[in-house]
Short mmCIF file of the C-alpha atoms (twelve columns), coordinates in Angstrom:
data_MODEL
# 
_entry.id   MODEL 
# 
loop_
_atom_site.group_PDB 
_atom_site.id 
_atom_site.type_symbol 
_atom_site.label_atom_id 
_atom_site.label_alt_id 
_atom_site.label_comp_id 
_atom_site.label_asym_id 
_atom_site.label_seq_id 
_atom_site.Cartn_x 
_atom_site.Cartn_y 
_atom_site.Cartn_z 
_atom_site.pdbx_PDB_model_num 
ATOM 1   C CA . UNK A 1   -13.778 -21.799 -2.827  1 
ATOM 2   C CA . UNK A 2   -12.095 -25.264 -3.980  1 
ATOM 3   C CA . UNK A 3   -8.782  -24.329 -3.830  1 
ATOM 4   C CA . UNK A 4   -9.422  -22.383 -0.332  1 
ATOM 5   C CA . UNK A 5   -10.561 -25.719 0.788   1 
ATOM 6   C CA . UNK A 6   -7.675  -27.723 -0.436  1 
ATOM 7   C CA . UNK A 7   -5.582  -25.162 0.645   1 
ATOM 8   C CA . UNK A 8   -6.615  -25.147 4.273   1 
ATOM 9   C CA . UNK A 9   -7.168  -29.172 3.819   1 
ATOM 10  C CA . UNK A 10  -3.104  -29.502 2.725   1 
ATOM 11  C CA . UNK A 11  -2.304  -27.128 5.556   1 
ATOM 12  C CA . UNK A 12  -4.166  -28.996 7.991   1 
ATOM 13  C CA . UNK A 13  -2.279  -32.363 6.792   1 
ATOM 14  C CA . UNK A 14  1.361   -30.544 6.767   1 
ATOM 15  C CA . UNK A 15  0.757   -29.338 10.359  1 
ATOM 16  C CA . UNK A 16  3.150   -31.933 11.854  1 
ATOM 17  C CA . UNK A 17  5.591   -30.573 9.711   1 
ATOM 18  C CA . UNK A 18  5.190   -26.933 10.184  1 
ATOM 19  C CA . UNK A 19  8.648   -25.604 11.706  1 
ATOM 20  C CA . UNK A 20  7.590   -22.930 15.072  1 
ATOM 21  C CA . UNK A 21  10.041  -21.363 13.728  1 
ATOM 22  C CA . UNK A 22  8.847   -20.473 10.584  1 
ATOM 23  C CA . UNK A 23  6.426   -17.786 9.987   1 
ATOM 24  C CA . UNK A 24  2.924   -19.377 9.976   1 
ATOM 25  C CA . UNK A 25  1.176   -17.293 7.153   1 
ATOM 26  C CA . UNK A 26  3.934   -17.117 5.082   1 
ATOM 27  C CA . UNK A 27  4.225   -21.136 5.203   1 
ATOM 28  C CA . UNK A 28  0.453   -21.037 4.732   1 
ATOM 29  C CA . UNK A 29  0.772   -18.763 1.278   1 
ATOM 30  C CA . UNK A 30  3.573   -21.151 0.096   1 
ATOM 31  C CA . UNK A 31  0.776   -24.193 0.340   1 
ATOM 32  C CA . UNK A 32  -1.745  -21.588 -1.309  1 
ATOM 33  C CA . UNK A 33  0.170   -20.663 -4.071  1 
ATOM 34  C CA . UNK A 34  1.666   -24.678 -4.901  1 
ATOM 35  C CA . UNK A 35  -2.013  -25.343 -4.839  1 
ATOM 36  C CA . UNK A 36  -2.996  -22.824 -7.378  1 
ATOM 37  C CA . UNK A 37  -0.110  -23.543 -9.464  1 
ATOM 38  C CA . UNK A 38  -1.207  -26.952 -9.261  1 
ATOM 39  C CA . UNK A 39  -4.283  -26.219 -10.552 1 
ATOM 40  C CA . UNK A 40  -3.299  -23.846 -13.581 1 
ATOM 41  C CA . UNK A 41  -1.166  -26.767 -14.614 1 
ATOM 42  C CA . UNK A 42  -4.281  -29.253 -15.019 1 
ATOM 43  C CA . UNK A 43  -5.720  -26.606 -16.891 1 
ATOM 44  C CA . UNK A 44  -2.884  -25.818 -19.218 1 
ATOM 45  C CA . UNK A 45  -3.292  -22.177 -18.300 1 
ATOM 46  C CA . UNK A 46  -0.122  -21.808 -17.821 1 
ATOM 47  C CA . UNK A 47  2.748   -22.840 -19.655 1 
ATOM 48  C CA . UNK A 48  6.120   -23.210 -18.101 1 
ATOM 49  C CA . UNK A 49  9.235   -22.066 -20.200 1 
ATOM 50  C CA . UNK A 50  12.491  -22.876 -19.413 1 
ATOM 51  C CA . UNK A 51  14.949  -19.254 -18.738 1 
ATOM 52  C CA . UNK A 52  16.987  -17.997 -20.721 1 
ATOM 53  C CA . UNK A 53  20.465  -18.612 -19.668 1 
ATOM 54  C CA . UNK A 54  22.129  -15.681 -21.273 1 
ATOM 55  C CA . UNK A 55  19.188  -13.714 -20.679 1 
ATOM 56  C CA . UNK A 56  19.823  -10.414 -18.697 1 
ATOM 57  C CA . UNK A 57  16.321  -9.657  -16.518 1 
ATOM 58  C CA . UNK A 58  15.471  -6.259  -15.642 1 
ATOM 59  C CA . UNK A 59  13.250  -5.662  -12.562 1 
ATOM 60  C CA . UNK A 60  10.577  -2.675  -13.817 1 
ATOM 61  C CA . UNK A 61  10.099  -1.635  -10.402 1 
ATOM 62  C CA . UNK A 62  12.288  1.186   -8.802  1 
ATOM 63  C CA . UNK A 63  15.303  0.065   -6.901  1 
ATOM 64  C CA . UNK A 64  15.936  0.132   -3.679  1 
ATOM 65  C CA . UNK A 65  16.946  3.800   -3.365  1 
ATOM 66  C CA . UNK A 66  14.064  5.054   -4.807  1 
ATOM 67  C CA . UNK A 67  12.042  2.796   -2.475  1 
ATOM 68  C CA . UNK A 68  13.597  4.046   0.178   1 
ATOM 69  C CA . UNK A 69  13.082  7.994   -0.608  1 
ATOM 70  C CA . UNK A 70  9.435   6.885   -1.378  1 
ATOM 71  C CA . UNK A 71  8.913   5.521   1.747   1 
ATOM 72  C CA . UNK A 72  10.701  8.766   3.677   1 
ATOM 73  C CA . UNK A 73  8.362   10.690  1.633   1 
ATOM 74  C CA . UNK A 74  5.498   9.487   2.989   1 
ATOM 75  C CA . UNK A 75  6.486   9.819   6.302   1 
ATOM 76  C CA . UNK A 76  7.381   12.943  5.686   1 
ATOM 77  C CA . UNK A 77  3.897   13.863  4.390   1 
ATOM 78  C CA . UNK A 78  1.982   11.899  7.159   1 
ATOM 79  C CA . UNK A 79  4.068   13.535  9.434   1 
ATOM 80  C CA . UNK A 80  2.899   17.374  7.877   1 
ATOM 81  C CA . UNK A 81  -0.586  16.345  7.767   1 
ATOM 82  C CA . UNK A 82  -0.572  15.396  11.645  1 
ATOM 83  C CA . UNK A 83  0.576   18.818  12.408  1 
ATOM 84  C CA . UNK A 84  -2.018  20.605  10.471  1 
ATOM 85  C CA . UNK A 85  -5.171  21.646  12.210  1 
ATOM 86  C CA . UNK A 86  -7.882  18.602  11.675  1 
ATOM 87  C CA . UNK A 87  -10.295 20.627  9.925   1 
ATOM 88  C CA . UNK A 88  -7.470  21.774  7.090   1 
ATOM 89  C CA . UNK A 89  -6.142  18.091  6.920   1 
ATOM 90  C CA . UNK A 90  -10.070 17.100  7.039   1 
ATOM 91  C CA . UNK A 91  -10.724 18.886  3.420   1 
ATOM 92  C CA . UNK A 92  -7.148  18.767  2.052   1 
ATOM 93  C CA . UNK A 93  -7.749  15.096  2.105   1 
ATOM 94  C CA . UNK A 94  -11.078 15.276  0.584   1 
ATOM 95  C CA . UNK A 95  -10.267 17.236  -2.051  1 
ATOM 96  C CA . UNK A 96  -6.861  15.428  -3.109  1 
ATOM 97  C CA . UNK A 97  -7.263  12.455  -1.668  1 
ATOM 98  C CA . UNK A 98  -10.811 11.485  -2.309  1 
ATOM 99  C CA . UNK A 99  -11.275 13.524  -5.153  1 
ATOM 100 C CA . UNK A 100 -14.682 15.456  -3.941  1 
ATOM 101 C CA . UNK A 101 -15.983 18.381  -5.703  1 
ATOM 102 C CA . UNK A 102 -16.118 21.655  -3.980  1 
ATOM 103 C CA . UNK A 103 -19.751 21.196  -3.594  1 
ATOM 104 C CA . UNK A 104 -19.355 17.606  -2.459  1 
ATOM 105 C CA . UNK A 105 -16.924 18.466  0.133   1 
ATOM 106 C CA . UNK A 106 -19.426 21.439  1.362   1 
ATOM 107 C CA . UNK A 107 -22.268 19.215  1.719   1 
ATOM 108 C CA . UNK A 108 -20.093 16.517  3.876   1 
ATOM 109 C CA . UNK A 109 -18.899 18.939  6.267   1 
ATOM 110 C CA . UNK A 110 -21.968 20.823  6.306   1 
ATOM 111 C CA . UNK A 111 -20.484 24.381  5.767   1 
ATOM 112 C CA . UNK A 112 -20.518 26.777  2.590   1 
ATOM 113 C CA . UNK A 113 -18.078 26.049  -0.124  1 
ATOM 114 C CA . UNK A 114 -16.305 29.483  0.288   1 
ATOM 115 C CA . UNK A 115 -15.326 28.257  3.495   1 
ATOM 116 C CA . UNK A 116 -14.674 25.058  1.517   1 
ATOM 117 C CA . UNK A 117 -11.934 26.767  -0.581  1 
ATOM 118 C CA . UNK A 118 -10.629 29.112  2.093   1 
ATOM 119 C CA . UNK A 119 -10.290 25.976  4.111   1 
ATOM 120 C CA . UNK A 120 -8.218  24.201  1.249   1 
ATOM 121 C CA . UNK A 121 -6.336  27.278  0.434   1 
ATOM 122 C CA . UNK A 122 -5.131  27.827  4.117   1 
ATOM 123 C CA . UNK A 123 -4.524  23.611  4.451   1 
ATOM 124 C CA . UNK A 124 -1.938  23.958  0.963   1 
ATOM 125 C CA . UNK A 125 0.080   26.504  2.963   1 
ATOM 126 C CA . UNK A 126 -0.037  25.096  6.369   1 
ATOM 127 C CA . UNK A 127 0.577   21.575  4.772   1 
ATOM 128 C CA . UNK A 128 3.853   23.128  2.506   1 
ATOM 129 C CA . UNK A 129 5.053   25.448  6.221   1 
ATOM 130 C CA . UNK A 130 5.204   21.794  7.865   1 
ATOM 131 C CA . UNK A 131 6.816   20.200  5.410   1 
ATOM 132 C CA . UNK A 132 9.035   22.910  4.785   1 
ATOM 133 C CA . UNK A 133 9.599   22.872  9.027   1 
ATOM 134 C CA . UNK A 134 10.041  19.139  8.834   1 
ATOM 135 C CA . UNK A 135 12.986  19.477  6.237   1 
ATOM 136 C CA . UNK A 136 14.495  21.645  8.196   1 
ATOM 137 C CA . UNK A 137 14.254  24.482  5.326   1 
ATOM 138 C CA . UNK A 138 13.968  28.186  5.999   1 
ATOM 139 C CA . UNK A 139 12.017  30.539  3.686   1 
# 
């Protein structure tokens, strides 16, 4: 709650020097995260190190490519689900998404859990037709 306040205390003193522009929340983070920095340095929590000159970093996190077939993906996929009928996208996404039991899933939509796994059964194949339709691939 301290550092919220002197975050939105700084902020309020920088405002004559706020740019229009700039993006407001982003300059707003920048303040937030010297003031926590700030902070972690009074406590010694954090120690900086000077880099490594010769050093050669690796980012961990996929490159851009694989970002960007991520991200199609997932359209892709949103895309499927849209076309589905609601109540096969309603207990696909229970049962993958949420993670319910059979049972669980029964009891939220109020019907028997055969039609609970008929439902899901019929959703895979509708949900695989439409993505299958979407790619533009033929049987």
């Amino acid at each position: 709650m301290d550092l919220a306040q002197d975050t939105f205390l700084k902020a309020w003193q920088a405002m004559p020097r706020w740019r229009e522009d700039a993006q407001f929340g982003t300059w707003l983070l920048q303040i937030a995260r010297n003031a926590a920095l700030d902070v972690l340095r009074r406590r010694n929590v954090v120690a900086f190190e000077p880099l490594d000159d010769g050093a050669a970093y690796v980012d961990p996190g996929p490159d851009p490519e694989a970002q960007l077939h991520t991200r199609q993906r997932f359209r892709m996929l949103e895309a499927a689900l849209r076309a589905i009928a609601v109540e096969h996208r309603e207990v696909l996404l229970l049962r993958e998404v949420e993670d319910l039991s059979y049972a669980e899933i029964a009891a939220t939509l109020g019907v028997a859990e055969g039609t609970v796994k008929s439902r899901l059964a019929r959703a895979r194949v509708a949900l695989l037709e439409q993505t299958r339709r979407i790619r533009g691939e033929r049987r």
